[in-house]
mmCIF file of C-alpha atoms and ligand atoms in Angstrom:
data_model
loop_
_atom_site.group_PDB
_atom_site.id
_atom_site.type_symbol
_atom_site.label_atom_id
_atom_site.label_comp_id
_atom_site.label_asym_id
_atom_site.label_seq_id
_atom_site.Cartn_x
_atom_site.Cartn_y
_atom_site.Cartn_z
ATOM 1 C CA MET A 50 -19.348 -88.418 6.970
ATOM 2 C CA GLU A 51 -18.617 -92.087 6.251
ATOM 3 C CA TYR A 52 -15.757 -92.724 3.871
ATOM 4 C CA LYS A 53 -15.397 -95.792 1.625
ATOM 5 C CA ASN A 54 -11.975 -95.166 0.104
ATOM 6 C CA ILE A 55 -10.109 -93.295 2.786
ATOM 7 C CA VAL A 56 -9.605 -93.772 6.519
ATOM 8 C CA LEU A 57 -9.470 -90.741 8.797
ATOM 9 C CA LYS A 58 -8.082 -91.179 12.298
ATOM 10 C CA ILE A 59 -7.698 -88.246 14.675
ATOM 11 C CA GLU A 60 -5.630 -88.731 17.819
ATOM 12 C CA ASP A 61 -3.432 -86.478 19.973
ATOM 13 C CA ASN A 62 -4.038 -83.445 17.750
ATOM 14 C CA ILE A 63 -2.853 -85.265 14.617
ATOM 15 C CA ALA A 64 -5.079 -86.351 11.720
ATOM 16 C CA LEU A 65 -3.921 -89.421 9.819
ATOM 17 C CA LEU A 66 -5.543 -89.633 6.404
ATOM 18 C CA THR A 67 -4.962 -92.938 4.592
ATOM 19 C CA VAL A 68 -5.993 -93.488 0.990
ATOM 20 C CA ASN A 69 -7.435 -96.973 1.176
ATOM 21 C CA ARG A 70 -8.094 -98.478 -2.238
ATOM 22 C CA PRO A 71 -5.390 -101.145 -2.325
ATOM 23 C CA LYS A 72 -6.857 -103.139 -5.231
ATOM 24 C CA ALA A 73 -6.162 -100.158 -7.498
ATOM 25 C CA LEU A 74 -2.921 -99.166 -5.717
ATOM 26 C CA ASN A 75 -4.876 -96.299 -4.112
ATOM 27 C CA ALA A 76 -5.556 -94.640 -7.480
ATOM 28 C CA LEU A 77 -7.634 -91.477 -7.334
ATOM 29 C CA ASN A 78 -11.043 -91.782 -8.968
ATOM 30 C CA SER A 79 -13.782 -89.138 -8.641
ATOM 31 C CA GLU A 80 -15.161 -90.786 -5.516
ATOM 32 C CA VAL A 81 -11.753 -90.828 -3.765
ATOM 33 C CA LEU A 82 -11.211 -87.177 -4.731
ATOM 34 C CA SER A 83 -14.601 -86.187 -3.271
ATOM 35 C CA GLU A 84 -13.891 -88.075 -0.067
ATOM 36 C CA LEU A 85 -10.424 -86.528 0.238
ATOM 37 C CA GLU A 86 -11.900 -83.075 -0.224
ATOM 38 C CA CYS A 87 -14.546 -83.665 2.479
ATOM 39 C CA ALA A 88 -12.010 -85.145 4.904
ATOM 40 C CA LEU A 89 -9.584 -82.252 4.445
ATOM 41 C CA TYR A 90 -12.428 -79.776 5.014
ATOM 42 C CA GLU A 91 -13.440 -81.678 8.150
ATOM 43 C CA ILE A 92 -9.838 -81.625 9.405
ATOM 44 C CA GLU A 93 -9.336 -77.920 8.711
ATOM 45 C CA ASN A 94 -12.457 -77.097 10.713
ATOM 46 C CA ASN A 95 -11.579 -79.300 13.665
ATOM 47 C CA ASP A 96 -9.744 -77.149 16.217
ATOM 48 C CA ASP A 97 -8.311 -80.257 17.881
ATOM 49 C CA VAL A 98 -6.220 -81.029 14.809
ATOM 50 C CA LYS A 99 -2.862 -79.264 14.594
ATOM 51 C CA CYS A 100 -1.144 -81.285 11.876
ATOM 52 C CA VAL A 101 -2.105 -83.758 9.137
ATOM 53 C CA ILE A 102 -0.354 -86.809 7.702
ATOM 54 C CA ILE A 103 -1.424 -88.274 4.357
ATOM 55 C CA THR A 104 -0.316 -91.768 3.369
ATOM 56 C CA GLY A 105 -1.457 -94.755 1.309
ATOM 57 C CA ASP A 106 -2.686 -98.085 2.596
ATOM 58 C CA GLY A 107 -0.132 -100.899 2.609
ATOM 59 C CA GLU A 108 3.518 -100.800 1.575
ATOM 60 C CA LYS A 109 3.252 -100.873 -2.209
ATOM 61 C CA ALA A 110 1.683 -97.546 -3.063
ATOM 62 C CA PHE A 111 1.126 -94.071 -1.717
ATOM 63 C CA VAL A 112 -1.125 -93.306 -4.696
ATOM 64 C CA ALA A 113 -0.422 -94.784 -8.177
ATOM 65 C CA GLY A 114 -2.025 -91.820 -9.940
ATOM 66 C CA ALA A 115 -5.405 -90.705 -11.133
ATOM 67 C CA ASP A 116 -7.638 -93.621 -12.071
ATOM 68 C CA ILE A 117 -6.736 -94.575 -15.646
ATOM 69 C CA LYS A 118 -9.795 -96.832 -16.017
ATOM 70 C CA GLU A 119 -12.093 -93.917 -15.172
ATOM 71 C CA MET A 120 -10.190 -91.489 -17.419
ATOM 72 C CA LEU A 121 -10.241 -93.864 -20.415
ATOM 73 C CA GLY A 122 -13.840 -92.948 -21.296
ATOM 74 C CA MET A 123 -13.639 -89.216 -20.593
ATOM 75 C CA ASP A 124 -14.162 -86.539 -23.216
ATOM 76 C CA ALA A 125 -12.298 -83.221 -23.117
ATOM 77 C CA ILE A 126 -14.870 -81.486 -20.923
ATOM 78 C CA ALA A 127 -15.058 -84.319 -18.409
ATOM 79 C CA ALA A 128 -11.240 -84.491 -18.283
ATOM 80 C CA ALA A 129 -10.915 -80.752 -17.647
ATOM 81 C CA GLU A 130 -13.529 -81.039 -14.867
ATOM 82 C CA PHE A 131 -11.628 -83.999 -13.414
ATOM 83 C CA ALA A 132 -8.413 -81.933 -13.394
ATOM 84 C CA LYS A 133 -10.268 -79.095 -11.662
ATOM 85 C CA LYS A 134 -11.428 -81.537 -8.988
ATOM 86 C CA GLY A 135 -7.785 -82.466 -8.419
ATOM 87 C CA HIS A 136 -6.781 -78.794 -8.362
ATOM 88 C CA SER A 137 -9.401 -78.044 -5.779
ATOM 89 C CA ILE A 138 -7.702 -80.504 -3.376
ATOM 90 C CA ILE A 139 -4.186 -79.286 -4.201
ATOM 91 C CA ARG A 140 -5.280 -75.670 -3.640
ATOM 92 C CA PHE A 141 -7.072 -76.553 -0.421
ATOM 93 C CA ILE A 142 -3.973 -78.257 1.040
ATOM 94 C CA ARG A 143 -1.825 -75.224 0.146
ATOM 95 C CA LYS A 144 -4.328 -72.895 1.841
ATOM 96 C CA MET A 145 -4.924 -75.004 4.949
ATOM 97 C CA LYS A 146 -3.820 -73.452 8.220
ATOM 98 C CA LYS A 147 -2.557 -76.850 9.311
ATOM 99 C CA PRO A 148 0.657 -78.261 7.882
ATOM 100 C CA VAL A 149 0.246 -81.422 5.843
ATOM 101 C CA ILE A 150 2.935 -84.114 5.739
ATOM 102 C CA ALA A 151 3.022 -86.696 2.936
ATOM 103 C CA ALA A 152 4.372 -90.087 4.037
ATOM 104 C CA VAL A 153 5.190 -91.642 0.661
ATOM 105 C CA ASN A 154 5.220 -95.395 1.196
ATOM 106 C CA GLY A 155 5.671 -96.758 -2.336
ATOM 107 C CA TYR A 156 4.498 -95.607 -5.766
ATOM 108 C CA ALA A 157 3.643 -91.909 -5.958
ATOM 109 C CA LEU A 158 2.858 -91.499 -9.638
ATOM 110 C CA GLY A 159 0.968 -88.904 -11.650
ATOM 111 C CA GLY A 160 -1.857 -87.579 -9.476
ATOM 112 C CA GLY A 161 -0.261 -89.348 -6.489
ATOM 113 C CA PHE A 162 3.008 -87.471 -6.974
ATOM 114 C CA GLU A 163 0.954 -84.296 -7.415
ATOM 115 C CA LEU A 164 -0.873 -84.941 -4.148
ATOM 116 C CA ALA A 165 2.473 -85.402 -2.359
ATOM 117 C CA LEU A 166 3.930 -82.251 -3.978
ATOM 118 C CA ALA A 167 1.006 -80.224 -2.624
ATOM 119 C CA CYS A 168 1.917 -81.239 0.932
ATOM 120 C CA ASP A 169 4.167 -79.059 3.083
ATOM 121 C CA ILE A 170 6.674 -81.757 4.019
ATOM 122 C CA ILE A 171 7.420 -85.040 2.222
ATOM 123 C CA TYR A 172 9.053 -88.121 3.756
ATOM 124 C CA ALA A 173 9.549 -91.255 1.672
ATOM 125 C CA SER A 174 10.416 -94.876 2.355
ATOM 126 C CA GLU A 175 13.347 -96.469 0.515
ATOM 127 C CA ASN A 176 10.986 -98.411 -1.772
ATOM 128 C CA ALA A 177 9.186 -95.261 -2.932
ATOM 129 C CA LYS A 178 9.085 -94.572 -6.662
ATOM 130 C CA LEU A 179 7.996 -91.143 -7.799
ATOM 131 C CA GLY A 180 7.253 -89.866 -11.266
ATOM 132 C CA PHE A 181 4.949 -88.512 -13.922
ATOM 133 C CA PRO A 182 4.095 -91.330 -16.391
ATOM 134 C CA GLU A 183 1.338 -89.267 -18.035
ATOM 135 C CA VAL A 184 3.126 -88.815 -21.380
ATOM 136 C CA THR A 185 3.317 -92.610 -21.689
ATOM 137 C CA LEU A 186 -0.502 -92.564 -21.565
ATOM 138 C CA GLY A 187 -0.933 -89.857 -24.189
ATOM 139 C CA ILE A 188 -1.703 -87.115 -21.676
ATOM 140 C CA MET A 189 0.210 -84.769 -19.363
ATOM 141 C CA PRO A 190 0.152 -84.112 -15.597
ATOM 142 C CA GLY A 191 -3.168 -82.511 -14.690
ATOM 143 C CA PHE A 192 -3.343 -82.104 -10.909
ATOM 144 C CA GLY A 193 -0.784 -79.270 -10.698
ATOM 145 C CA GLY A 194 2.358 -81.290 -11.469
ATOM 146 C CA THR A 195 3.649 -79.043 -14.250
ATOM 147 C CA GLN A 196 3.351 -76.030 -11.947
ATOM 148 C CA ASN A 197 4.459 -77.361 -8.576
ATOM 149 C CA LEU A 198 7.459 -79.464 -9.687
ATOM 150 C CA VAL A 199 9.031 -76.556 -11.586
ATOM 151 C CA ARG A 200 8.679 -74.339 -8.510
ATOM 152 C CA ILE A 201 10.406 -76.922 -6.317
ATOM 153 C CA CYS A 202 13.167 -78.319 -8.578
ATOM 154 C CA GLY A 203 13.490 -75.758 -11.362
ATOM 155 C CA GLU A 204 12.713 -76.049 -15.054
ATOM 156 C CA LYS A 205 15.394 -78.495 -16.249
ATOM 157 C CA ILE A 206 14.707 -81.209 -13.688
ATOM 158 C CA ALA A 207 10.949 -80.752 -14.132
ATOM 159 C CA ASN A 208 11.353 -81.050 -17.908
ATOM 160 C CA GLU A 209 13.446 -84.207 -17.595
ATOM 161 C CA LEU A 210 10.941 -85.934 -15.314
ATOM 162 C CA ILE A 211 7.776 -84.853 -17.106
ATOM 163 C CA PHE A 212 9.005 -85.347 -20.707
ATOM 164 C CA THR A 213 10.500 -88.827 -20.077
ATOM 165 C CA GLY A 214 7.809 -90.180 -17.751
ATOM 166 C CA GLN A 215 10.587 -91.989 -15.866
ATOM 167 C CA MET A 216 10.240 -92.963 -12.216
ATOM 168 C CA ILE A 217 12.851 -91.839 -9.715
ATOM 169 C CA SER A 218 13.944 -93.367 -6.419
ATOM 170 C CA ALA A 219 13.363 -91.782 -3.025
ATOM 171 C CA VAL A 220 17.088 -90.991 -2.813
ATOM 172 C CA ARG A 221 16.987 -89.130 -6.147
ATOM 173 C CA ALA A 222 13.828 -87.328 -5.006
ATOM 174 C CA LYS A 223 15.758 -86.133 -1.947
ATOM 175 C CA GLU A 224 18.657 -84.969 -4.150
ATOM 176 C CA ILE A 225 16.267 -82.747 -6.138
ATOM 177 C CA ASN A 226 14.673 -81.283 -2.972
ATOM 178 C CA VAL A 227 11.318 -83.024 -3.329
ATOM 179 C CA VAL A 228 11.744 -85.298 -0.316
ATOM 180 C CA CYS A 229 12.992 -84.126 3.094
ATOM 181 C CA GLU A 230 14.213 -87.502 4.325
ATOM 182 C CA VAL A 231 14.346 -91.134 3.184
ATOM 183 C CA LEU A 232 13.389 -93.780 5.752
ATOM 184 C CA LYS A 233 14.186 -97.469 5.530
ATOM 185 C CA ASP A 234 10.675 -98.927 5.703
ATOM 186 C CA LYS A 235 7.026 -98.067 6.260
ATOM 187 C CA GLU A 236 7.306 -98.329 10.041
ATOM 188 C CA SER A 237 10.208 -95.873 10.318
ATOM 189 C CA LEU A 238 8.490 -93.659 7.725
ATOM 190 C CA MET A 239 5.356 -93.387 9.862
ATOM 191 C CA ASP A 240 7.428 -92.925 13.049
ATOM 192 C CA ARG A 241 9.266 -90.025 11.400
ATOM 193 C CA ALA A 242 6.036 -88.452 10.122
ATOM 194 C CA PHE A 243 4.445 -88.665 13.578
ATOM 195 C CA GLU A 244 7.586 -87.334 15.290
ATOM 196 C CA THR A 245 7.470 -84.223 13.083
ATOM 197 C CA ALA A 246 3.683 -83.903 13.408
ATOM 198 C CA LYS A 247 3.970 -83.992 17.230
ATOM 199 C CA LYS A 248 6.645 -81.262 17.208
ATOM 200 C CA ILE A 249 4.433 -79.099 14.984
ATOM 201 C CA ALA A 250 1.373 -79.813 17.153
ATOM 202 C CA SER A 251 3.207 -78.595 20.260
ATOM 203 C CA ASN A 252 3.906 -75.181 18.676
ATOM 204 C CA SER A 253 1.641 -72.164 18.356
ATOM 205 C CA PRO A 254 -1.014 -73.025 15.713
ATOM 206 C CA LYS A 255 -1.284 -69.380 14.655
ATOM 207 C CA GLY A 256 2.508 -69.017 14.398
ATOM 208 C CA VAL A 257 2.675 -72.131 12.232
ATOM 209 C CA ALA A 258 -0.324 -71.115 10.090
ATOM 210 C CA PHE A 259 0.982 -67.583 9.489
ATOM 211 C CA ALA A 260 4.464 -68.922 8.663
ATOM 212 C CA LYS A 261 2.901 -71.332 6.114
ATOM 213 C CA SER A 262 1.016 -68.439 4.558
ATOM 214 C CA ALA A 263 4.162 -66.248 4.450
ATOM 215 C CA ILE A 264 6.170 -69.007 2.746
ATOM 216 C CA LEU A 265 3.544 -70.032 0.178
ATOM 217 C CA THR A 266 2.150 -66.594 -0.614
ATOM 218 C CA GLY A 267 5.523 -64.834 -0.433
ATOM 219 C CA VAL A 268 7.159 -67.144 -2.951
ATOM 220 C CA ASN A 269 4.873 -65.753 -5.671
ATOM 221 C CA MET A 270 5.624 -62.107 -4.773
ATOM 222 C CA ASN A 271 8.726 -60.034 -5.371
ATOM 223 C CA LEU A 272 11.043 -59.886 -2.349
ATOM 224 C CA SER A 273 10.024 -56.399 -1.277
ATOM 225 C CA GLU A 274 6.283 -57.245 -1.290
ATOM 226 C CA ALA A 275 6.975 -60.564 0.387
ATOM 227 C CA LEU A 276 8.911 -58.873 3.189
ATOM 228 C CA ASP A 277 5.997 -56.432 3.689
ATOM 229 C CA TYR A 278 3.641 -59.406 3.883
ATOM 230 C CA GLU A 279 5.923 -61.111 6.404
ATOM 231 C CA SER A 280 6.108 -58.030 8.633
ATOM 232 C CA THR A 281 2.295 -57.683 8.586
ATOM 233 C CA LEU A 282 1.828 -61.290 9.674
ATOM 234 C CA PHE A 283 4.614 -60.974 12.255
ATOM 235 C CA GLY A 284 2.854 -57.926 13.707
ATOM 236 C CA LEU A 285 -0.565 -59.613 13.751
ATOM 237 C CA LEU A 286 0.814 -62.443 15.872
ATOM 238 C CA PHE A 287 1.457 -59.891 18.643
ATOM 239 C CA ASN A 288 -2.345 -59.564 18.968
ATOM 240 C CA THR A 289 -2.613 -63.226 19.962
ATOM 241 C CA GLU A 290 -2.755 -64.925 23.364
ATOM 242 C CA ASP A 291 -0.231 -67.448 22.067
ATOM 243 C CA GLN A 292 2.442 -64.748 21.695
ATOM 244 C CA LYS A 293 1.891 -63.640 25.325
ATOM 245 C CA GLU A 294 1.938 -67.258 26.469
ATOM 246 C CA GLY A 295 5.001 -68.269 24.401
ATOM 247 C CA MET A 296 7.141 -65.365 25.551
ATOM 248 C CA SER A 297 5.934 -65.481 29.192
ATOM 249 C CA ALA A 298 6.697 -69.201 29.303
ATOM 250 C CA PHE A 299 10.243 -68.491 28.075
ATOM 251 C CA VAL A 300 10.799 -65.823 30.743
ATOM 252 C CA GLU A 301 9.237 -68.013 33.472
ATOM 253 C CA LYS A 302 11.327 -71.014 32.332
ATOM 254 C CA ARG A 303 8.339 -73.300 31.707
ATOM 255 C CA LYS A 304 6.848 -75.052 28.672
ATOM 256 C CA ALA A 305 4.314 -72.935 26.776
ATOM 257 C CA LYS A 306 0.711 -74.099 26.569
ATOM 258 C CA PHE A 307 -0.729 -72.766 23.358
ATOM 259 C CA LYS A 308 -4.469 -72.383 22.812
ATOM 260 C CA GLY A 309 -4.371 -71.283 19.190
ATOM 261 C CA LYS A 310 -5.892 -67.918 20.124
HETATM 262 N N1 LIG B 127 -5.472 -96.245 -12.256
HETATM 263 C C1 LIG B 127 -6.282 -97.320 -12.196
HETATM 264 N N2 LIG B 127 -5.862 -98.536 -11.784
HETATM 265 C C2 LIG B 127 -4.574 -98.661 -11.423
HETATM 266 C C3 LIG B 127 -3.672 -97.578 -11.458
HETATM 267 C C4 LIG B 127 -4.176 -96.308 -11.888
HETATM 268 N N3 LIG B 127 -3.415 -95.206 -11.915
HETATM 269 N N4 LIG B 127 -2.457 -98.005 -11.063
HETATM 270 C C5 LIG B 127 -2.593 -99.315 -10.784
HETATM 271 N N5 LIG B 127 -3.871 -99.704 -10.991
HETATM 272 C C6 LIG B 127 -4.439 -101.039 -10.839
HETATM 273 C C7 LIG B 127 -4.027 -101.976 -11.960
HETATM 274 O O1 LIG B 127 -4.856 -101.788 -13.106
HETATM 275 C C8 LIG B 127 -4.225 -103.322 -11.319
HETATM 276 O O2 LIG B 127 -5.598 -103.623 -11.297
HETATM 277 P P1 LIG B 127 -6.114 -105.059 -11.903
HETATM 278 O O3 LIG B 127 -5.509 -106.064 -10.958
HETATM 279 O O4 LIG B 127 -7.585 -104.941 -11.808
HETATM 280 O O5 LIG B 127 -5.546 -105.154 -13.274
HETATM 281 C C9 LIG B 127 -3.808 -103.067 -9.859
HETATM 282 O O6 LIG B 127 -3.903 -101.645 -9.668
HETATM 283 C C10 LIG B 127 -2.375 -103.461 -9.560
HETATM 284 O O7 LIG B 127 -1.543 -102.839 -10.504
HETATM 285 P P2 LIG B 127 -0.469 -103.634 -11.411
HETATM 286 O O8 LIG B 127 -0.918 -105.035 -11.631
HETATM 287 O O9 LIG B 127 -0.198 -102.804 -12.610
HETATM 288 O O10 LIG B 127 0.765 -103.634 -10.390
HETATM 289 P P3 LIG B 127 2.311 -103.716 -10.785
HETATM 290 O O11 LIG B 127 3.046 -103.971 -9.522
HETATM 291 O O12 LIG B 127 2.534 -104.635 -11.923
HETATM 292 O O13 LIG B 127 2.680 -102.226 -11.313
HETATM 293 C C11 LIG B 127 2.609 -99.821 -11.266
HETATM 294 C C12 LIG B 127 2.587 -101.133 -10.448
HETATM 295 C C13 LIG B 127 3.994 -99.661 -11.919
HETATM 296 C C14 LIG B 127 2.359 -98.677 -10.307
HETATM 297 C C15 LIG B 127 1.529 -99.915 -12.365
HETATM 298 O O14 LIG B 127 0.298 -100.281 -11.741
HETATM 299 C C16 LIG B 127 1.300 -98.629 -13.095
HETATM 300 O O15 LIG B 127 2.077 -98.275 -13.952
HETATM 301 N N6 LIG B 127 0.206 -97.908 -12.759
HETATM 302 C C17 LIG B 127 -0.172 -96.722 -13.455
HETATM 303 C C18 LIG B 127 0.672 -95.541 -13.012
HETATM 304 C C19 LIG B 127 0.314 -94.301 -13.807
HETATM 305 O O16 LIG B 127 0.449 -94.266 -15.017
HETATM 306 N N7 LIG B 127 -0.134 -93.240 -13.092
HETATM 307 C C20 LIG B 127 -0.494 -91.974 -13.712
HETATM 308 C C21 LIG B 127 -1.959 -91.933 -14.022
HETATM 309 S S1 LIG B 127 -2.394 -90.551 -15.001
HETATM 310 C C22 LIG B 127 -2.573 -89.271 -13.907
HETATM 311 O O17 LIG B 127 -2.332 -89.396 -12.723
HETATM 312 C C23 LIG B 127 -3.062 -87.985 -14.515
HETATM 313 C C24 LIG B 127 -2.974 -86.790 -13.643
HETATM 314 O O18 LIG B 127 -1.963 -86.141 -13.531
HETATM 315 C C25 LIG B 127 -4.146 -86.319 -12.962
#
């Protein structure tokens, strides 16, 4: 499929997905959301891809939110449908077998912050500003922000950010466990994202996918059920060629070559 608002580049087992609507600071309108959904589906079904990086074009914005100009004319039904479109992407990223890294290169606001929060790992450049300005627009976060932020930072921090609408720096976002690492500029941000993506891509795809499922599914279970789920997945990996290859390679003192089978 041809995309107008995003750029998808696949190289060396890594998919780089860039939201490319710089005139609107990469804001998410319905068309961008549809393209993102298609691209993520394409990536998930491409066996060559082992890891995904999402970023925004340029240095000013990752994504400055859902498109306010499009939302201005929406009625309640259209707005709820729009939120569901956002949820569909957030859910898809959480369920993808492949880890997704957000490289936050500037403003990540509203729906942009929500897109980043859905990703498995977040890196941010020093100029990044993250936040939920929705209440300053007479609305509230609608692409999963009220649910994901509270699960990551806890209720009090989530309340403070969502009720005030204030933006926070990348350093503050790291303090509250949203961001894994703060990099000095866009170049070092992308280098760091690719370094991590390459490490992930060299590991067993099934091991990584099952671990992602154990972490994300297990967190919503009680500990006893989650441990049962973990042991089931752990056991299933012993039916894979990758387990034989990984352990044989260790014993034979060579680097494992994983096939994802
Ligand atoms: N939607 C639509 N257009 C946007 C946009 C958005 N979220 N954010 C920026 N733009 C547009 C601006 O309208 C402007 O376009 P024009 O030149 O045609 O006027 C262009 O991008 C550049 O923006 P600014 O001139 O405002 O740039 P700035 O440097 O002065 O400010 C900013 C940057 C602080 C990010 C400011 O643009 C801003 O506050 N943007 C809105 C952020 C926001 O409120 N996001 C949340 C949206 S609601 C949401 O996301 C709901 C949800 O949960 C699903």
